[in-house]
Amino acid sequence: MPDQHSRHRQNASTPTRADNDTNRKPPDSLEPPQRSYPRRPTSGLAYALYSFSSQWFLVPQGMGILAVILHQLPYQFRGLGVISKVIWVYTIVLLGLGLGLYLLRILLYPRHVAHQLRHSILETSCLASISIAFTSIIQMISLTVVREWGPAWGLVAFILWWINTALAVIAVLGIPYVYVQVQPPGIKAVPPATLLPLISALTSAAGGAVICRYGAISPRLQVPMIIVSYLEIGIGLPLAVALETIYLARLFDQSFPTKKEIYQTMILCGPFGQASFALQMLGQAVQRGSFAAYNRGTFITASAAPTVGISSQLAGLLSWGFGTFWWTFSLLSIAHTLFAQPGGWRQTKFTLGAWSLVFPWGVYTNAAVMLGKIMKSPAFDVWSTALTIILILITINNHIWTIKGLLLGTIFGLEKGWRYHDEALDAEGRDK
């Protein structure tokens, strides 16, 4: 039997139940949960990427239509074609750079981007500008590259157009659904930017018409493009009328846009300017033999081509007339808001929203250029040239202020310059 000393040592070395209860660690369920913080920017450049909104796609969207207009302008001078091509390449660079930065923003700050897309109609709407800018790039392939490098590039434009048309259809069907189901703002908060997805479909239709006219592709390839383009107009144009009716009801209810939103009002003329151009170009494509070469059924026939073509061009003229109302209305609204504010127009602060002026103005001008061609009208030639000159001045002004905002950092919300200090990070560190 063990002696008394050995039993004492054994008892001393064996922990008692009370000791176990005292030394036992609290269960994991009682430990305070670790707080999960979303990734936040830690420098000025990181904050610029964090704030890189989809509004930046308004820039290549506007530059693309300017390249198309300069190429099609009735009064040409030596070097204008070169300028048009330079702007086209510039548009490609801007769109590629914008896509790269936006994808990087999604990778680094996915929760922030998801929050913006769920709660900001403007952020969601401007995603449609990707398809719009891409269409202008494809149009320039048909207008310039096909003629200089051969008809094989027409097939390239044809393939790219179908890819982009899929993007446009997704935008015009999906983004309005997001408005209603995820971001229902109420009628008093519907901005003109909600028209951008519809404009993407109308721009795709215009691009299809340009490829049929200048892409040197066979009638067998043209006919599906023409039909789909008319269908896109059928989707976008009536819905644009409906949304603009809602916006007009908002104004009658004295719910006017803020100073930050005021430049968006120019978007109101965009659907009708682009639809006008698309209808005119499709009418030309029909009359140039695509229907006659197909010549099947009762609609796509040689005998129907003149009626369809002329009716399409007449509809384009009517659409441009409706666009003229909204173009004038937008100018008056912008001028009234800027000059009526305290301190006058000098108190206006530049934002990316100013780029909302360029593309709608451009498609309205482009439709006027086309009307001058189909009617051989000097009046439309002069008017479209005057609109182009003003558009160039607007674009130059926007570039000056955008570059200034980039240099100072203010365009990204860095009001104190590129030195960035996030107080939330300090609070997070203290909590830890």
Coordinates of C-alpha atoms in Angstrom, one line a residue:
M1 CA 0.0 0.0 0.0
P2 CA 1.3 3.4 -0.8
D3 CA 2.4 5.4 2.2
Q4 CA 0.8 8.6 3.4
H5 CA 3.4 10.8 1.7
S6 CA 2.9 9.2 -1.7
R7 CA -0.9 9.7 -1.4
H8 CA -0.3 13.3 -0.5
R9 CA 1.9 13.8 -3.6
Q10 CA -0.7 12.2 -5.8
N11 CA -3.5 14.4 -4.5
A12 CA -1.3 17.5 -4.9
S13 CA -0.5 16.7 -8.5
T14 CA -4.1 15.8 -9.5
P15 CA -6.2 18.9 -10.1
T16 CA -9.4 19.1 -8.3
R17 CA -12.9 19.7 -9.8
A18 CA -12.9 23.2 -8.5
D19 CA -9.5 23.8 -10.1
N20 CA -10.9 22.5 -13.4
D21 CA -13.9 24.8 -13.2
T22 CA -11.6 27.7 -12.4
N23 CA -9.1 27.1 -15.2
R24 CA -11.6 26.1 -17.9
K25 CA -11.6 28.5 -20.9
P26 CA -15.0 30.0 -21.7
P27 CA -16.6 28.3 -24.7
D28 CA -16.2 29.8 -28.1
S29 CA -19.8 30.8 -28.1
L30 CA -19.1 33.2 -25.3
E31 CA -16.1 34.9 -27.0
P32 CA -16.9 38.2 -28.6
P33 CA -17.3 37.8 -32.4
Q34 CA -14.5 39.1 -34.5
R35 CA -15.7 42.2 -36.4
S36 CA -15.4 41.9 -40.1
Y37 CA -14.5 45.2 -41.8
P38 CA -14.7 45.7 -45.6
R39 CA -11.6 46.7 -47.4
R40 CA -11.1 50.4 -47.3
P41 CA -8.7 52.7 -49.3
T42 CA -5.5 53.6 -47.5
S43 CA -4.1 56.2 -49.9
G44 CA -5.2 58.8 -52.4
L45 CA -4.8 56.5 -55.4
A46 CA -6.7 53.8 -53.6
Y47 CA -9.5 56.2 -52.8
A48 CA -9.6 57.3 -56.4
L49 CA -10.1 53.7 -57.5
Y50 CA -12.7 53.2 -54.7
S51 CA -14.6 56.2 -56.1
F52 CA -14.2 55.2 -59.8
S53 CA -17.9 55.1 -60.6
S54 CA -19.6 54.0 -63.8
Q55 CA -20.1 57.6 -64.7
W56 CA -16.6 57.6 -66.2
F57 CA -18.0 55.5 -69.1
L58 CA -19.9 58.7 -70.1
V59 CA -16.5 60.0 -71.4
P60 CA -15.8 57.3 -74.1
Q61 CA -19.5 57.3 -74.9
G62 CA -19.3 61.0 -75.8
M63 CA -16.0 60.8 -77.6
G64 CA -17.2 57.9 -79.8
I65 CA -20.2 59.8 -81.2
L66 CA -17.9 62.8 -81.8
A67 CA -15.6 60.6 -84.0
V68 CA -18.6 59.4 -86.0
I69 CA -20.0 62.9 -86.5
L70 CA -16.7 64.4 -87.7
H71 CA -16.4 61.5 -90.2
Q72 CA -19.9 62.1 -91.6
L73 CA -20.0 65.9 -91.4
P74 CA -21.2 67.5 -94.7
Y75 CA -18.5 70.1 -94.8
Q76 CA -15.1 68.3 -94.8
F77 CA -11.6 69.8 -94.9
R78 CA -8.3 68.2 -95.2
G79 CA -7.3 66.5 -92.0
L80 CA -10.8 66.2 -90.5
G81 CA -10.8 62.5 -91.3
V82 CA -7.5 62.1 -89.5
I83 CA -8.9 63.9 -86.5
S84 CA -11.9 61.6 -86.5
K85 CA -9.7 58.6 -86.5
V86 CA -7.5 60.0 -83.7
I87 CA -10.6 60.5 -81.6
W88 CA -11.8 57.0 -82.4
V89 CA -8.5 55.5 -81.1
Y90 CA -8.7 57.8 -78.1
T91 CA -12.2 56.4 -77.5
I92 CA -10.9 52.8 -77.6
V93 CA -8.2 53.7 -75.1
L94 CA -10.6 55.4 -72.8
L95 CA -13.1 52.5 -72.9
G96 CA -10.3 49.9 -72.3
L97 CA -8.8 51.9 -69.5
G98 CA -12.2 52.5 -67.9
L99 CA -13.1 48.8 -68.1
G100 CA -9.8 47.8 -66.5
L101 CA -10.1 50.2 -63.6
Y102 CA -13.8 49.3 -63.0
L103 CA -13.0 45.6 -62.9
L104 CA -10.1 46.3 -60.5
R105 CA -12.5 48.3 -58.3
I106 CA -14.8 45.3 -58.3
L107 CA -12.0 42.9 -57.3
L108 CA -10.6 45.1 -54.5
Y109 CA -13.9 46.6 -53.2
P110 CA -16.6 44.1 -54.1
R111 CA -18.9 45.0 -51.1
H112 CA -18.7 48.7 -51.9
V113 CA -19.5 48.2 -55.6
A114 CA -22.4 45.9 -54.7
H115 CA -23.7 48.5 -52.3
Q116 CA -23.5 51.2 -55.0
L117 CA -25.3 49.0 -57.6
R118 CA -28.1 48.2 -55.1
H119 CA -28.7 51.7 -54.0
S120 CA -27.6 54.1 -56.8
I121 CA -29.7 54.3 -59.9
L122 CA -27.0 56.5 -61.6
E123 CA -24.4 53.8 -60.9
T124 CA -26.5 51.1 -62.5
S125 CA -27.7 53.2 -65.4
C126 CA -24.2 54.3 -66.5
L127 CA -23.2 50.6 -67.0
A128 CA -25.2 50.8 -70.2
S129 CA -22.7 53.4 -71.4
I130 CA -20.2 50.6 -72.0
S131 CA -22.4 49.1 -74.7
I132 CA -23.1 52.5 -76.2
A133 CA -19.4 53.4 -76.4
F134 CA -18.6 50.0 -77.9
T135 CA -21.2 50.5 -80.6
S136 CA -19.6 53.8 -81.7
I137 CA -16.3 52.0 -81.9
I138 CA -17.8 49.3 -84.1
Q139 CA -19.5 52.0 -86.3
M140 CA -16.1 53.6 -87.0
I141 CA -14.7 50.2 -88.1
S142 CA -17.4 50.1 -90.8
L143 CA -16.9 53.7 -91.8
T144 CA -13.1 53.8 -92.0
V145 CA -11.4 50.4 -91.7
V146 CA -13.6 48.6 -94.2
R147 CA -12.9 51.1 -96.9
E148 CA -9.2 51.3 -96.3
W149 CA -8.2 47.8 -95.3
G150 CA -10.8 45.7 -97.2
P151 CA -14.2 44.1 -96.8
A152 CA -13.0 41.4 -94.4
W153 CA -13.2 44.0 -91.6
G154 CA -16.9 44.3 -92.4
L155 CA -17.2 40.7 -91.1
V156 CA -15.3 41.7 -88.0
A157 CA -17.7 44.5 -87.4
F158 CA -20.6 42.1 -88.0
I159 CA -19.4 39.7 -85.3
L160 CA -18.6 42.5 -82.8
W161 CA -22.0 44.0 -83.4
W162 CA -23.8 40.7 -82.5
I163 CA -21.7 40.5 -79.3
N164 CA -22.5 44.1 -78.4
T165 CA -26.2 43.6 -79.3
A166 CA -26.3 40.9 -76.6
L167 CA -24.9 43.4 -74.1
A168 CA -27.4 46.0 -75.2
V169 CA -30.4 43.7 -74.9
I170 CA -29.2 42.6 -71.4
A171 CA -29.0 46.2 -70.4
V172 CA -32.4 47.2 -71.8
L173 CA -34.1 44.2 -70.3
G174 CA -32.2 43.8 -67.0
I175 CA -31.4 47.3 -65.8
P176 CA -35.0 48.6 -65.8
Y177 CA -36.0 45.5 -63.8
V178 CA -33.3 46.4 -61.2
Y179 CA -34.9 49.9 -61.0
V180 CA -38.3 48.5 -60.2
Q181 CA -37.4 45.5 -57.9
V182 CA -34.1 46.6 -56.2
Q183 CA -34.0 50.4 -56.5
P184 CA -37.6 51.6 -56.5
P185 CA -37.1 55.4 -56.1
G186 CA -40.6 56.7 -56.6
I187 CA -41.7 59.0 -59.4
K188 CA -40.3 62.0 -57.7
A189 CA -36.8 60.6 -57.8
V190 CA -36.7 59.2 -61.4
P191 CA -33.6 60.7 -63.1
P192 CA -33.1 61.1 -66.8
A193 CA -30.2 58.7 -66.6
T194 CA -32.8 55.8 -66.5
L195 CA -32.9 56.3 -70.3
L196 CA -29.4 55.1 -70.8
P197 CA -30.3 51.4 -71.0
L198 CA -32.9 52.2 -73.6
I199 CA -30.4 54.3 -75.6
S200 CA -28.0 51.4 -75.6
A201 CA -30.6 49.4 -77.6
L202 CA -31.3 52.2 -79.9
T203 CA -27.5 52.8 -80.4
S204 CA -27.1 49.1 -81.2
A205 CA -29.8 49.5 -83.8
A206 CA -28.0 52.5 -85.3
G207 CA -24.8 50.5 -85.4
G208 CA -26.5 47.6 -87.2
A209 CA -27.8 50.0 -89.8
V210 CA -24.3 51.6 -90.3
I211 CA -22.7 48.1 -90.8
C212 CA -25.4 47.2 -93.4
R213 CA -24.8 50.4 -95.2
Y214 CA -21.0 50.7 -95.1
G215 CA -19.7 47.2 -93.9
A216 CA -19.6 45.6 -97.4
I217 CA -21.4 42.5 -96.1
S218 CA -23.8 40.3 -98.1
P219 CA -27.6 40.8 -98.1
R220 CA -27.9 37.4 -96.4
L221 CA -26.1 38.8 -93.4
Q222 CA -27.8 42.2 -93.6
V223 CA -31.4 41.0 -93.3
P224 CA -31.1 39.5 -89.8
M225 CA -29.3 42.7 -88.6
I226 CA -32.0 44.9 -90.1
I227 CA -34.8 42.9 -88.4
V228 CA -33.1 42.8 -85.0
S229 CA -32.3 46.5 -85.3
Y230 CA -36.0 47.3 -85.9
L231 CA -36.9 45.1 -82.9
E232 CA -34.4 47.0 -80.7
I233 CA -36.1 50.3 -81.8
G234 CA -39.4 48.7 -80.9
I235 CA -38.1 47.9 -77.4
G236 CA -36.3 51.2 -76.7
L237 CA -38.4 53.9 -78.3
P238 CA -41.8 53.3 -76.7
L239 CA -40.2 52.7 -73.4
A240 CA -38.3 56.0 -73.7
V241 CA -41.6 57.8 -74.4
A242 CA -43.1 56.1 -71.2
L243 CA -40.2 57.1 -69.0
E244 CA -40.1 60.6 -70.3
T245 CA -43.8 60.9 -69.6
I246 CA -43.0 59.9 -66.0
Y247 CA -40.2 62.5 -65.8
L248 CA -42.6 65.1 -67.1
A249 CA -45.1 64.2 -64.5
R250 CA -42.3 64.6 -61.9
L251 CA -41.7 68.1 -63.1
F252 CA -45.4 69.0 -63.0
D253 CA -45.3 67.8 -59.4
Q254 CA -42.7 70.4 -58.7
S255 CA -40.0 67.8 -58.1
F256 CA -37.2 69.5 -60.0
P257 CA -33.7 68.0 -60.5
T258 CA -30.9 69.2 -58.3
K259 CA -27.9 71.1 -59.5
K260 CA -25.9 67.8 -59.7
E261 CA -28.6 66.2 -61.8
I262 CA -29.3 69.1 -64.1
Y263 CA -26.9 68.1 -66.9
Q264 CA -28.6 64.8 -67.1
T265 CA -31.7 66.5 -68.6
M266 CA -29.9 66.5 -72.0
I267 CA -30.2 62.7 -72.0
L268 CA -33.9 63.3 -72.6
C269 CA -33.3 64.1 -76.3
G270 CA -30.9 61.1 -76.7
P271 CA -33.4 58.3 -77.4
F272 CA -35.2 60.3 -80.2
G273 CA -32.0 61.6 -81.8
Q274 CA -30.5 58.1 -81.9
A275 CA -33.8 56.5 -83.0
S276 CA -34.0 59.1 -85.8
F277 CA -30.6 58.2 -87.1
A278 CA -31.2 54.5 -86.8
L279 CA -34.5 54.7 -88.7
Q280 CA -33.0 56.8 -91.5
M281 CA -30.0 54.4 -91.9
L282 CA -32.2 51.3 -91.8
G283 CA -34.4 52.8 -94.5
Q284 CA -31.3 53.3 -96.7
A285 CA -30.2 49.8 -96.0
V286 CA -33.6 48.4 -97.0
Q287 CA -33.7 50.4 -100.2
R288 CA -30.2 49.5 -101.3
G289 CA -31.2 45.9 -102.1
S290 CA -31.0 43.8 -99.0
F291 CA -34.8 43.1 -99.1
A292 CA -34.7 42.5 -102.8
A293 CA -31.9 40.0 -102.6
Y294 CA -33.8 38.0 -99.9
N295 CA -37.2 38.4 -101.5
R296 CA -39.2 35.9 -99.4
G297 CA -42.5 36.0 -97.6
T298 CA -44.6 39.1 -97.9
F299 CA -42.6 41.6 -95.9
I300 CA -38.9 41.1 -96.9
T301 CA -39.5 41.5 -100.6
A302 CA -38.3 43.7 -103.4
S303 CA -41.8 45.2 -103.8
A304 CA -42.0 46.1 -100.1
A305 CA -38.5 47.7 -99.9
P306 CA -39.4 51.2 -101.2
T307 CA -42.4 51.5 -98.8
V308 CA -40.5 50.2 -95.8
G309 CA -37.5 52.4 -96.6
I310 CA -39.4 55.6 -97.1
S311 CA -41.7 54.9 -94.1
S312 CA -38.6 54.3 -91.9
Q313 CA -37.0 57.6 -93.0
L314 CA -40.3 59.5 -92.4
A315 CA -40.4 58.0 -88.9
G316 CA -36.8 59.2 -88.4
L317 CA -37.8 62.7 -89.3
L318 CA -40.7 62.6 -86.8
S319 CA -38.5 61.2 -84.1
W320 CA -35.9 64.0 -84.7
G321 CA -38.8 66.5 -84.3
F322 CA -39.7 65.1 -80.9
G323 CA -36.0 65.1 -80.0
T324 CA -35.9 68.8 -80.9
F325 CA -38.5 69.5 -78.3
W326 CA -36.4 67.7 -75.6
W327 CA -33.2 69.3 -76.8
T328 CA -34.7 72.8 -76.4
F329 CA -36.4 71.9 -73.2
S330 CA -33.1 70.6 -71.7
L331 CA -31.1 73.7 -72.8
L332 CA -33.7 75.9 -71.1
S333 CA -33.7 73.8 -67.9
I334 CA -29.9 73.8 -67.6
A335 CA -29.6 77.5 -68.3
H336 CA -32.4 78.4 -65.8
T337 CA -31.0 76.2 -63.1
L338 CA -27.4 77.5 -63.5
F339 CA -28.3 81.2 -63.7
A340 CA -31.1 81.1 -61.1
Q341 CA -28.9 79.6 -58.3
P342 CA -27.4 81.9 -55.7
G343 CA -24.3 83.4 -57.1
G344 CA -25.2 82.6 -60.7
W345 CA -23.5 80.1 -63.0
R346 CA -20.1 80.9 -61.5
Q347 CA -21.0 78.9 -58.4
T348 CA -21.4 75.8 -60.5
K349 CA -19.2 72.9 -59.5
F350 CA -17.9 70.6 -62.2
T351 CA -18.9 66.9 -61.9
L352 CA -18.8 63.9 -64.2
G353 CA -22.4 64.6 -64.8
A354 CA -21.4 67.3 -67.3
W355 CA -20.4 64.5 -69.7
S356 CA -24.1 63.7 -69.9
L357 CA -24.3 66.6 -72.3
V358 CA -22.0 65.2 -75.0
F359 CA -23.6 61.9 -76.3
P360 CA -27.2 63.1 -76.5
W361 CA -26.2 66.3 -78.2
G362 CA -24.0 64.2 -80.5
V363 CA -26.8 61.7 -81.6
Y364 CA -29.2 64.7 -82.1
T365 CA -26.5 66.3 -84.3
N366 CA -25.8 63.0 -86.1
A367 CA -29.4 62.6 -87.0
A368 CA -29.4 66.1 -88.4
V369 CA -26.4 65.2 -90.5
M370 CA -28.3 62.2 -91.9
L371 CA -31.4 64.3 -92.6
G372 CA -29.3 66.7 -94.6
K373 CA -28.0 63.8 -96.7
I374 CA -31.3 62.0 -97.5
M375 CA -33.0 65.3 -98.3
K376 CA -30.0 67.1 -99.9
S377 CA -30.9 70.0 -97.6
P378 CA -28.4 72.9 -97.1
A379 CA -30.5 74.0 -94.0
F380 CA -29.8 70.7 -92.2
D381 CA -26.2 70.7 -93.4
V382 CA -25.6 74.2 -91.8
W383 CA -27.6 73.4 -88.7
S384 CA -25.7 70.1 -88.1
T385 CA -22.4 71.9 -88.6
A386 CA -23.3 74.6 -86.1
L387 CA -24.3 71.9 -83.6
T388 CA -21.0 70.1 -84.2
I389 CA -19.0 73.2 -83.4
I390 CA -20.9 73.8 -80.2
L391 CA -20.4 70.1 -79.3
I392 CA -16.7 70.4 -79.8
L393 CA -16.6 73.4 -77.5
I394 CA -18.5 71.5 -74.9
T395 CA -16.1 68.5 -75.2
I396 CA -13.0 70.7 -74.9
N397 CA -14.5 72.5 -71.8
N398 CA -15.3 69.1 -70.2
H399 CA -11.8 67.9 -70.9
I400 CA -10.2 71.0 -69.2
W401 CA -12.3 70.6 -66.1
T402 CA -11.9 66.8 -66.0
I403 CA -8.1 67.1 -66.2
K404 CA -8.1 69.8 -63.5
G405 CA -10.2 67.6 -61.3
L406 CA -7.8 64.7 -61.9
L407 CA -4.7 66.8 -61.0
L408 CA -6.3 68.1 -57.9
G409 CA -8.1 64.9 -57.0
T410 CA -11.4 66.7 -56.5
I411 CA -13.2 64.7 -59.2
F412 CA -12.8 61.7 -57.0
G413 CA -14.0 63.5 -53.9
L414 CA -10.5 64.2 -52.6
E415 CA -11.3 67.7 -51.5
K416 CA -8.0 68.1 -49.7
G417 CA -6.0 66.9 -52.6
W418 CA -4.3 63.6 -53.1
R419 CA -3.3 63.3 -49.5
Y420 CA -5.9 61.0 -48.1
H421 CA -6.5 60.0 -44.5
D422 CA -9.4 57.7 -43.6
E423 CA -10.6 58.4 -40.1
A424 CA -12.6 55.2 -40.2
L425 CA -9.4 53.2 -40.4
D426 CA -8.2 54.9 -37.1
A427 CA -11.5 54.0 -35.5
E428 CA -11.2 50.5 -36.7
G429 CA -7.7 50.3 -35.2
R430 CA -8.9 51.5 -31.9
D431 CA -11.7 49.0 -31.8
K432 CA -9.2 46.2 -32.4

